[in-house]
mmCIF file of C-alpha atoms in Angstrom:
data_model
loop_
_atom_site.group_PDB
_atom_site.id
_atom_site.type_symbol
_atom_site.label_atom_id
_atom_site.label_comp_id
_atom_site.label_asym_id
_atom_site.label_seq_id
_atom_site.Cartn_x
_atom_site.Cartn_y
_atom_site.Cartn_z
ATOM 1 C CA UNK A 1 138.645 102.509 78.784
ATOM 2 C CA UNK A 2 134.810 102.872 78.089
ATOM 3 C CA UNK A 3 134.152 103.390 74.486
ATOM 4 C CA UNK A 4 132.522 107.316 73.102
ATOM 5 C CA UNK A 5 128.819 106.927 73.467
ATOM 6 C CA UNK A 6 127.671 107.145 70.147
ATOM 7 C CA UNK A 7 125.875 109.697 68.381
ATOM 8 C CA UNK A 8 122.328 108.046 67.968
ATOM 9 C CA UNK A 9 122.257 108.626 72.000
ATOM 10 C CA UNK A 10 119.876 111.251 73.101
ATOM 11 C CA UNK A 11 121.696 114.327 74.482
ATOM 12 C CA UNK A 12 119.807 113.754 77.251
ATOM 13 C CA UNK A 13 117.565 111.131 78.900
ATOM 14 C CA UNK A 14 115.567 110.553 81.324
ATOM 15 C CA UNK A 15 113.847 107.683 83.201
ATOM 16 C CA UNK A 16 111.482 107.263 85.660
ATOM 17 C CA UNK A 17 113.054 110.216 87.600
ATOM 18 C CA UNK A 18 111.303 111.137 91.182
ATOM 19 C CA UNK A 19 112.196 113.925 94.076
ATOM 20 C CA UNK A 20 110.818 114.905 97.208
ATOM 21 C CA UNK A 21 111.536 117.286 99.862
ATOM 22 C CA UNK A 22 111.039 117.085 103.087
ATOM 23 C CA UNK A 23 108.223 119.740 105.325
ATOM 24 C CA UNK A 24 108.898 122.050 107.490
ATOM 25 C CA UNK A 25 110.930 120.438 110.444
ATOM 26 C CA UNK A 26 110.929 117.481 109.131
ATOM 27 C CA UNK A 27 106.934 116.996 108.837
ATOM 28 C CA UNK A 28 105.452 115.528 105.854
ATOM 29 C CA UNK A 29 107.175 115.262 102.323
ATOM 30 C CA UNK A 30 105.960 117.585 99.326
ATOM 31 C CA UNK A 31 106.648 115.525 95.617
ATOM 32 C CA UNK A 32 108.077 117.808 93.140
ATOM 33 C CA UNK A 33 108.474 115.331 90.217
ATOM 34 C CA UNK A 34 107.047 112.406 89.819
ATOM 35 C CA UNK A 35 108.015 109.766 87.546
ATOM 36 C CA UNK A 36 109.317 111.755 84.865
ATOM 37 C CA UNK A 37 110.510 109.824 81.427
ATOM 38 C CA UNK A 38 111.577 112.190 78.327
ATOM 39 C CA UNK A 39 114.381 112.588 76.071
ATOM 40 C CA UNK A 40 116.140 115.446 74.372
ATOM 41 C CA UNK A 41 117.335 114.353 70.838
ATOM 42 C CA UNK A 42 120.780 116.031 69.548
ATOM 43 C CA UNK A 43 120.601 119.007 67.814
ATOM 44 C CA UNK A 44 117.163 119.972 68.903
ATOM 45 C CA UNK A 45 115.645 122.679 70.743
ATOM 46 C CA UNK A 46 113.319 121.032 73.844
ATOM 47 C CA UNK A 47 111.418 123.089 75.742
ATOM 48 C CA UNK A 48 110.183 122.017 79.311
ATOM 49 C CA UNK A 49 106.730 124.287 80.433
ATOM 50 C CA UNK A 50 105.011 124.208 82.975
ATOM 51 C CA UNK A 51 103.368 127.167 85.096
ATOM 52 C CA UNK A 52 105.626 127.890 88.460
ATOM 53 C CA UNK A 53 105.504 125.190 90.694
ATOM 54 C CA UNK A 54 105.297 122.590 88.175
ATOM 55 C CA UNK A 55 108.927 121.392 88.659
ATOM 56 C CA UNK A 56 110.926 122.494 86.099
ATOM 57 C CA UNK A 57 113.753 123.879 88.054
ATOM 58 C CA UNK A 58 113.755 120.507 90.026
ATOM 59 C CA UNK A 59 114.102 118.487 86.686
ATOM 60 C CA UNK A 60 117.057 120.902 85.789
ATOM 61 C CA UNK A 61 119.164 119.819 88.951
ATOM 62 C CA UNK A 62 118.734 116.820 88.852
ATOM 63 C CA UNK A 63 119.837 116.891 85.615
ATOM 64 C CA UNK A 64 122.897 119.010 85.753
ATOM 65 C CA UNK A 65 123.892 116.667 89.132
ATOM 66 C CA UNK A 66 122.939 119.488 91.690
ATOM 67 C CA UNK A 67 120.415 116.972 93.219
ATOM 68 C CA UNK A 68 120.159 113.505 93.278
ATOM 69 C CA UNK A 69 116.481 111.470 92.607
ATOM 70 C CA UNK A 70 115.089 109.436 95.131
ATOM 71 C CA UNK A 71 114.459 106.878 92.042
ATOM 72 C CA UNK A 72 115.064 106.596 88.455
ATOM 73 C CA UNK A 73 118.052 107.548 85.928
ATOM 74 C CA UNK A 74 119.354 110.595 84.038
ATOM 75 C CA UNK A 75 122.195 110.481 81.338
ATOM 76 C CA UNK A 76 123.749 112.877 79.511
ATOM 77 C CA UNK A 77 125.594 112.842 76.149
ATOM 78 C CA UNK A 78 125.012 109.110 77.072
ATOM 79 C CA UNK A 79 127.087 109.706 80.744
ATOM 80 C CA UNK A 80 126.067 110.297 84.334
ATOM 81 C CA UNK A 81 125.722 113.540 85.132
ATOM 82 C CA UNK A 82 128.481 113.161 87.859
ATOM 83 C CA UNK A 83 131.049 112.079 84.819
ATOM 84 C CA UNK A 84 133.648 114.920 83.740
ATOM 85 C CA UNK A 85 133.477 114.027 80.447
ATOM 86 C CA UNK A 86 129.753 114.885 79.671
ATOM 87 C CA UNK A 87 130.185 118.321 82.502
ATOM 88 C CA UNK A 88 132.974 119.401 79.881
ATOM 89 C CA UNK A 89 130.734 119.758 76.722
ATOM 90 C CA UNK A 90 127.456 121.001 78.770
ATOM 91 C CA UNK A 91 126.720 125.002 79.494
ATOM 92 C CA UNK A 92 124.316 126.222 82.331
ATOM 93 C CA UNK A 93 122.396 129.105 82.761
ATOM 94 C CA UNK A 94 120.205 129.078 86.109
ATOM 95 C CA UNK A 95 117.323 131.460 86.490
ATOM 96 C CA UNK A 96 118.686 133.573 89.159
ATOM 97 C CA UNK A 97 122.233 133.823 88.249
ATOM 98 C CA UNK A 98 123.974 135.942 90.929
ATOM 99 C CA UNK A 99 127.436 138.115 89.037
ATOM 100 C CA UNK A 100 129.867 140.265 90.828
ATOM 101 C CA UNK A 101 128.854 143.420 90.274
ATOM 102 C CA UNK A 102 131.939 145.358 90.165
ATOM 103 C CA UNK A 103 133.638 143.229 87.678
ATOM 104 C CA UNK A 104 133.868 144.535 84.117
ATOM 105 C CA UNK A 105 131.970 142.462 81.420
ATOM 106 C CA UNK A 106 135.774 141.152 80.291
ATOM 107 C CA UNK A 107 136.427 140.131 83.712
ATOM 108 C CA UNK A 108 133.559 138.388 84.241
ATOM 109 C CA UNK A 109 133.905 135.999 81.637
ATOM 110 C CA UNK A 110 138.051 135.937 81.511
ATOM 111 C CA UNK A 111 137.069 134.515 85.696
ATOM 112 C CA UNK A 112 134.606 131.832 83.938
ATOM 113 C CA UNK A 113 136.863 131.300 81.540
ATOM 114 C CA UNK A 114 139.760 130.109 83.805
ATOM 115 C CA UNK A 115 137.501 127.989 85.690
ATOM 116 C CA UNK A 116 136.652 126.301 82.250
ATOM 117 C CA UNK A 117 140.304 125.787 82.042
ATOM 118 C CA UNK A 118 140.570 127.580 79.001
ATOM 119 C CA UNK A 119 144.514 128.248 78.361
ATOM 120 C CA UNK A 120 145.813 131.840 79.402
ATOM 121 C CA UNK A 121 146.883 132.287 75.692
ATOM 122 C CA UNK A 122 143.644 131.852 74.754
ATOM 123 C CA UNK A 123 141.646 133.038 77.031
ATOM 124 C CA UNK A 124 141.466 137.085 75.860
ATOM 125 C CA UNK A 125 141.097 135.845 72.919
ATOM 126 C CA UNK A 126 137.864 133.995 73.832
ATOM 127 C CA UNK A 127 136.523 136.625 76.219
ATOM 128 C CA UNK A 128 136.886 138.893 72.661
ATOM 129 C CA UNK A 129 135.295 136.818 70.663
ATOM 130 C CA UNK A 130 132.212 135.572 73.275
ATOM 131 C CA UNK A 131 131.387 139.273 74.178
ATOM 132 C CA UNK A 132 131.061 140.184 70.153
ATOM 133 C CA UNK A 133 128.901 137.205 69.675
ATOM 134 C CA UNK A 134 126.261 138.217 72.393
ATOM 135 C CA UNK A 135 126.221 141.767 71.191
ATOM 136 C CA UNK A 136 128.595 143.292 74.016
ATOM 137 C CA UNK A 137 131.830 144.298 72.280
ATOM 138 C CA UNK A 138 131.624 147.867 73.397
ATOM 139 C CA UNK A 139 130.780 146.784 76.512
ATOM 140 C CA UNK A 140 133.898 144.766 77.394
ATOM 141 C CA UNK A 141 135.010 147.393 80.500
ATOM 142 C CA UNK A 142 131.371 147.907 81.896
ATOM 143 C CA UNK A 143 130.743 146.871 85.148
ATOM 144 C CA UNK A 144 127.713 144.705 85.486
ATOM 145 C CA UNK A 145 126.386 146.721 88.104
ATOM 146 C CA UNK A 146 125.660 149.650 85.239
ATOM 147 C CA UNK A 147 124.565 146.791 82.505
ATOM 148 C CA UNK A 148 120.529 146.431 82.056
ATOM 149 C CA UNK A 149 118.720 143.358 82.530
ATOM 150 C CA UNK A 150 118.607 142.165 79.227
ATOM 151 C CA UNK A 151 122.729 142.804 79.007
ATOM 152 C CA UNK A 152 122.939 140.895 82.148
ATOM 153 C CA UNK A 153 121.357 137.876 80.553
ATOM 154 C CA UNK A 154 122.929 138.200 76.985
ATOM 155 C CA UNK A 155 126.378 137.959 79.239
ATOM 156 C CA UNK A 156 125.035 135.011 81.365
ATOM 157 C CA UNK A 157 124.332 133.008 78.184
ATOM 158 C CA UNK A 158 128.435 134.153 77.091
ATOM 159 C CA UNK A 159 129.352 132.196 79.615
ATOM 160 C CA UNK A 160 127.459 129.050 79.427
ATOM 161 C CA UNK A 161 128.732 128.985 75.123
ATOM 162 C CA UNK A 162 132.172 130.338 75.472
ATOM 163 C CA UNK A 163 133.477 127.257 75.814
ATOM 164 C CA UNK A 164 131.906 125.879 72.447
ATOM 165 C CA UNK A 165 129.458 123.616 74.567
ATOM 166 C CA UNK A 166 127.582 120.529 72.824
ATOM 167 C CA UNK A 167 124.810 120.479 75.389
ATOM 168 C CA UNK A 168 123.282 123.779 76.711
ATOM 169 C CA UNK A 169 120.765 124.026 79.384
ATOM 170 C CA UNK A 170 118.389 127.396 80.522
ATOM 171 C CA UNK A 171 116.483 127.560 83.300
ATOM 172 C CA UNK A 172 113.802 130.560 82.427
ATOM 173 C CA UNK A 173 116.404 131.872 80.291
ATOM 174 C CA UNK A 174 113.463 134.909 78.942
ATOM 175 C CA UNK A 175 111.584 135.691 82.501
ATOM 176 C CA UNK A 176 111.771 139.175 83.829
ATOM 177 C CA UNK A 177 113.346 140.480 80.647
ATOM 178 C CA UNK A 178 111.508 143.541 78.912
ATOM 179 C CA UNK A 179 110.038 142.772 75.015
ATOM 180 C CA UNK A 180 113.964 143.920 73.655
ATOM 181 C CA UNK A 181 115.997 141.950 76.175
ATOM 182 C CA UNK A 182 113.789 138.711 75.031
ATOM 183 C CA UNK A 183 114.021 139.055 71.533
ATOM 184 C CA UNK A 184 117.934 139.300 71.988
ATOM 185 C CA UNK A 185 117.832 135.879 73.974
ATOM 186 C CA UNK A 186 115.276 134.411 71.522
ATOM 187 C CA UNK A 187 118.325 135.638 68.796
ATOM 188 C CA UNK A 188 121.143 134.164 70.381
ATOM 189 C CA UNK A 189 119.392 130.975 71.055
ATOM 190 C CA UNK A 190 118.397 130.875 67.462
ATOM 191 C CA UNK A 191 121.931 131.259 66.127
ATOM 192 C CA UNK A 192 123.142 128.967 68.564
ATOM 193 C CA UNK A 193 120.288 126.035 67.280
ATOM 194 C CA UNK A 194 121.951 126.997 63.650
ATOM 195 C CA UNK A 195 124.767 125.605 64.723
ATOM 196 C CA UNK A 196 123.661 122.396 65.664
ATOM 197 C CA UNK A 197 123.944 122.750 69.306
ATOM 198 C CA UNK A 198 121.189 120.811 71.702
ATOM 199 C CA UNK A 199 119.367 123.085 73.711
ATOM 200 C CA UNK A 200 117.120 122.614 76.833
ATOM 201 C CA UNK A 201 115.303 125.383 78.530
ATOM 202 C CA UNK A 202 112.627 125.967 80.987
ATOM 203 C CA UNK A 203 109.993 128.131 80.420
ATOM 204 C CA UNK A 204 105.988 129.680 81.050
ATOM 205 C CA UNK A 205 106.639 132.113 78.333
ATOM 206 C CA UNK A 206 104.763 130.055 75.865
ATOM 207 C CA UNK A 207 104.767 132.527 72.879
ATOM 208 C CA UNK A 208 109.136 132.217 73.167
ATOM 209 C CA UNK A 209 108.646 128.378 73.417
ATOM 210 C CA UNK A 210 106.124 127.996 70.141
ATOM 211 C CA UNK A 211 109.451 130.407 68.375
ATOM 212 C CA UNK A 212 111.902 127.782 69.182
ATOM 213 C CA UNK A 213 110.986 124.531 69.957
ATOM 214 C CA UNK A 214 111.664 121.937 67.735
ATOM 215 C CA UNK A 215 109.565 119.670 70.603
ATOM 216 C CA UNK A 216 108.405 120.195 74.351
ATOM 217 C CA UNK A 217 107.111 118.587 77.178
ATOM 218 C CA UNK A 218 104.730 120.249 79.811
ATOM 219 C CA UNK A 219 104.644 119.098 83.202
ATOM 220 C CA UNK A 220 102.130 120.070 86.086
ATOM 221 C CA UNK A 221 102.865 118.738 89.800
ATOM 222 C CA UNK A 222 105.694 116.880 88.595
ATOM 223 C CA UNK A 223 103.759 114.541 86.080
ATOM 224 C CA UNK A 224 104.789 115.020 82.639
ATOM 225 C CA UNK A 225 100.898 115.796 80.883
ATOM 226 C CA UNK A 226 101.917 115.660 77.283
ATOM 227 C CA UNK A 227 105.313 115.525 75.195
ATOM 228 C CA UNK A 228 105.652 115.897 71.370
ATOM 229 C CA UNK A 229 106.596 118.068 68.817
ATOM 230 C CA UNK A 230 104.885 121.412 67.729
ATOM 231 C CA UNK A 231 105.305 121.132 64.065
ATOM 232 C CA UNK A 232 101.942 120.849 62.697
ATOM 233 C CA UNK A 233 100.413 120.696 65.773
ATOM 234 C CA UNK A 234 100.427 124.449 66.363
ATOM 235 C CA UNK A 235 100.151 125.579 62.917
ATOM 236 C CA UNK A 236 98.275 123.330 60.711
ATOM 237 C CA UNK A 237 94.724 122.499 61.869
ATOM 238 C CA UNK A 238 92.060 125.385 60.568
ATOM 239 C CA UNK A 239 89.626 125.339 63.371
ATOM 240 C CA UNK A 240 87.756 128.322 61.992
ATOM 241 C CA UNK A 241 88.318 131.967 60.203
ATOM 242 C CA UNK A 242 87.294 135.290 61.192
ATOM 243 C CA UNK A 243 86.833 137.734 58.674
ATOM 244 C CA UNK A 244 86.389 141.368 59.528
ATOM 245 C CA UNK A 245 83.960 143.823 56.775
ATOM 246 C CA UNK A 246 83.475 147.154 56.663
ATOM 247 C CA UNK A 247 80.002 148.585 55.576
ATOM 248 C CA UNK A 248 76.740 147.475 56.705
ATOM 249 C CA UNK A 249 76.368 144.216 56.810
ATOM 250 C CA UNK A 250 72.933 142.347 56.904
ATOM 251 C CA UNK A 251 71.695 140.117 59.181
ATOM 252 C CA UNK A 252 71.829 137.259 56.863
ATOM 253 C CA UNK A 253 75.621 136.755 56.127
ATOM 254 C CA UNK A 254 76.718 133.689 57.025
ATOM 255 C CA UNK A 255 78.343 133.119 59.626
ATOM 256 C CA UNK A 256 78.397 134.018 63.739
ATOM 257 C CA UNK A 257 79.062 137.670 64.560
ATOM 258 C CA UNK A 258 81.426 137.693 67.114
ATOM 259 C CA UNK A 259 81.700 142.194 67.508
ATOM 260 C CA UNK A 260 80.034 144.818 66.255
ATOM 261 C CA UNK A 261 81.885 148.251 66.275
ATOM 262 C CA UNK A 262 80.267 150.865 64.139
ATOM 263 C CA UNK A 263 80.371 149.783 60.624
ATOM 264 C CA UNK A 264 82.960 147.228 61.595
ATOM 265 C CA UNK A 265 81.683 143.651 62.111
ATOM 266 C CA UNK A 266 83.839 140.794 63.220
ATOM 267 C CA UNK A 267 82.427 137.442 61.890
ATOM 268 C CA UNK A 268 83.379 133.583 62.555
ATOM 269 C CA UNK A 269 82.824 130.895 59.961
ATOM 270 C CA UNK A 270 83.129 127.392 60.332
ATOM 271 C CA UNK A 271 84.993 126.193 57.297
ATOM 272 C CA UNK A 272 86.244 127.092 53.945
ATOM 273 C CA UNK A 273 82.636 126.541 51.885
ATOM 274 C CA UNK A 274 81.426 128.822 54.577
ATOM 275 C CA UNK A 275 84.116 131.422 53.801
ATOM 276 C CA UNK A 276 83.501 131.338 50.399
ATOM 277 C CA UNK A 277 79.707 131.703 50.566
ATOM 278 C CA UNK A 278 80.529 134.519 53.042
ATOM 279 C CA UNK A 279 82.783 136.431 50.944
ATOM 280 C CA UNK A 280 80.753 136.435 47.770
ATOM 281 C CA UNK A 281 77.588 137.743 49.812
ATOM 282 C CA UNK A 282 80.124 140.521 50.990
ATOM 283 C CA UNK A 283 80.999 141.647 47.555
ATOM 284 C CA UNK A 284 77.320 141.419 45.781
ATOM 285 C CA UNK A 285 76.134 143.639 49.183
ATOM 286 C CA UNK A 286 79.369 145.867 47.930
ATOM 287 C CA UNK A 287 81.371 145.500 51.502
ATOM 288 C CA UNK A 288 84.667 145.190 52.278
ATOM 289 C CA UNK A 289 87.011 142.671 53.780
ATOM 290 C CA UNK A 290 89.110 144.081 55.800
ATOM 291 C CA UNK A 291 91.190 141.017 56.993
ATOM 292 C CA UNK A 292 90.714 137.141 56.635
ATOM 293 C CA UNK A 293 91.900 135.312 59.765
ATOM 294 C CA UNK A 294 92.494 131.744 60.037
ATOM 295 C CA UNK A 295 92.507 130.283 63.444
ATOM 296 C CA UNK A 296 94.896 127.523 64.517
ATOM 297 C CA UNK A 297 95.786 125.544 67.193
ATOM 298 C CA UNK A 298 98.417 127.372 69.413
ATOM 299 C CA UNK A 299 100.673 126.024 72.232
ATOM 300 C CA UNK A 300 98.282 128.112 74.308
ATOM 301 C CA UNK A 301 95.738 126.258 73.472
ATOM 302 C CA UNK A 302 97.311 123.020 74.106
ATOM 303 C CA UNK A 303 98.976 124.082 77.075
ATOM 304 C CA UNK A 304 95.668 125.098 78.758
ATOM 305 C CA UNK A 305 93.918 121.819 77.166
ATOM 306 C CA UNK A 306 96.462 119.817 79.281
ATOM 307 C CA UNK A 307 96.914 121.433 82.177
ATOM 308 C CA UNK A 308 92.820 121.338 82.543
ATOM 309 C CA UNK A 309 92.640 117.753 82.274
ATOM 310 C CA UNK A 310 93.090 114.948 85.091
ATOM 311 C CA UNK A 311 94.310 112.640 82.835
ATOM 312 C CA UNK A 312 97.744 110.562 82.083
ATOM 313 C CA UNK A 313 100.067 112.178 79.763
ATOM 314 C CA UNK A 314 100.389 111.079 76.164
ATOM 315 C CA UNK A 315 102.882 111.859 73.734
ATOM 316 C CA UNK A 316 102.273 113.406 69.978
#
């Protein structure tokens, strides 16, 4: 019997993965990923962005086993995809989930529940337990068909954790959902990194990814463009600071004015001795600062930088 992988494997891994599909009756080929290598340490949250098109959803199924690469390998929780053992501690969330609409939240997840194999004893106890922990106890005898959006997608994620997965996997878990119903996903998938669960999700929300990601990779065409991890990289860098005075100011602050509105200027300064030098004019000229803003590197920014350039990817 094949030993337990053990626990320095990646949740997840992947190597050298391709895919293609085939035209339109059978003409031509169109590459959706191409030569993919990254891996998804445990415990982590891993974000995969790209704008639509880019392959994401692709990457997903051939991770989860729903399609097969033309070349390379995939493993997860150190097994193949195809291997009960690893399917047993994973949970899945597709973007488009499709639910019975006249089932009752309760129903809905006692069905998943039984296809999990979860024991009948247990089972309303479970369903109980799962709905509470999304937010949806007083929902339990709703049908889905009267549930919002953002309900709909707190009980999709129920399902894919009710069974106490290691390994959960989102495809756009935050797209289409209205400011409330993403801060409730962006919750649950907060408590759920708490717990030292791996996580994987796809995303072009890049504000939700820069909240959880631990690390990400961004793909475009199928190529992976860069791969690293966003602590530091988003937030530590100063590029500049834009302070905003009230009063008149002259012409010879330091410093680039970026608006003018009224007695309301908006300046940029290059570094700190320039902020300095720029506040103490300000107070001898008796105005007032209003707001100091520093401005650092964002995912946006790096997102954008990458997907701009024709160039190999690189990792941080």
């Amino acid at each position: 019997m094949r030993d337990e992988p053990s626990r320095a494997e990646p949740a997840i891994r992947v190597a050298g993965i391709a895919k293609s599909f085939r035209g339109h009756l059978g003409i031509g080929s169109t590459r959706a990923v191409d030569g993919l290598d990254f891996e998804v340490r445990r415990g982590e949250v891993f974000g995969l962005l790209g704008p639509n098109g880019a392959g994401k959803t692709t990457t997903l199924k051939m991770l989860l086993g729903l399609l097969r690469p033309d070349r390379g390998t995939v493993s997860l929780l150190g097994r193949s995809p195809d291997d009960p053992r690893a399917r047993a501690r994973l949970g899945f969330l597709p973007e488009n989930p499709y639910f019975y609409d006249y089932l009752t939240a309760a129903e809905f997840l006692d069905f998943y529940a039984r296809l999990r194999g979860i024991p009948r004893a247990a089972r309303a106890r479970c369903v109980e337990a799962t709905l509470t922990r999304v937010g949806l106890g007083d929902r339990r005898g709703t049908r889905l068909g009267k549930l919002s959006k953002g309900m709909v997608q707190r009980l999709g994620l129920a399902q894919a954790i009710q069974h106490e997965p290691e390994l959960i996997i989102l495809d756009e878990p935050m797209s289409g959902l209205d400011p409330i119903g993403r801060r409730d996903v962006r919750d649950l998938i907060l408590a759920l990194a708490g717990e030292g669960r791996t996580i994987l999700f796809s995303s072009h929300i890049l504000s939700d990814a820069e909240m959880l990601c631990d690390r990400v990779a961004i793909l475009q065409q199928g190529r992976l463009r860069w791969s690293g991890e966003l602590q530091g990289l988003v937030s530590g860098h100063v590029r500049w600071f834009e302070v905003s005075i009230q009063g008149a100011a002259p012409s010879a602050l330091p410093g680039e004015r970026v608006s003018v509105m009224g007695e309301q200027t908006l300046l940029r300064v290059a570094d700190v001795a320039e902020l300095t030098a720029l506040l103490s004019q300000a107070q001898q000229a008796g105005l007032q600062v209003l707001s100091i803003w520093p401005r650092r590197d964002t995912l946006e920014d790096l997102f954008l930088r990458e997907l701009g350039a024709d160039r190999p990817a690189r990792s941080a």
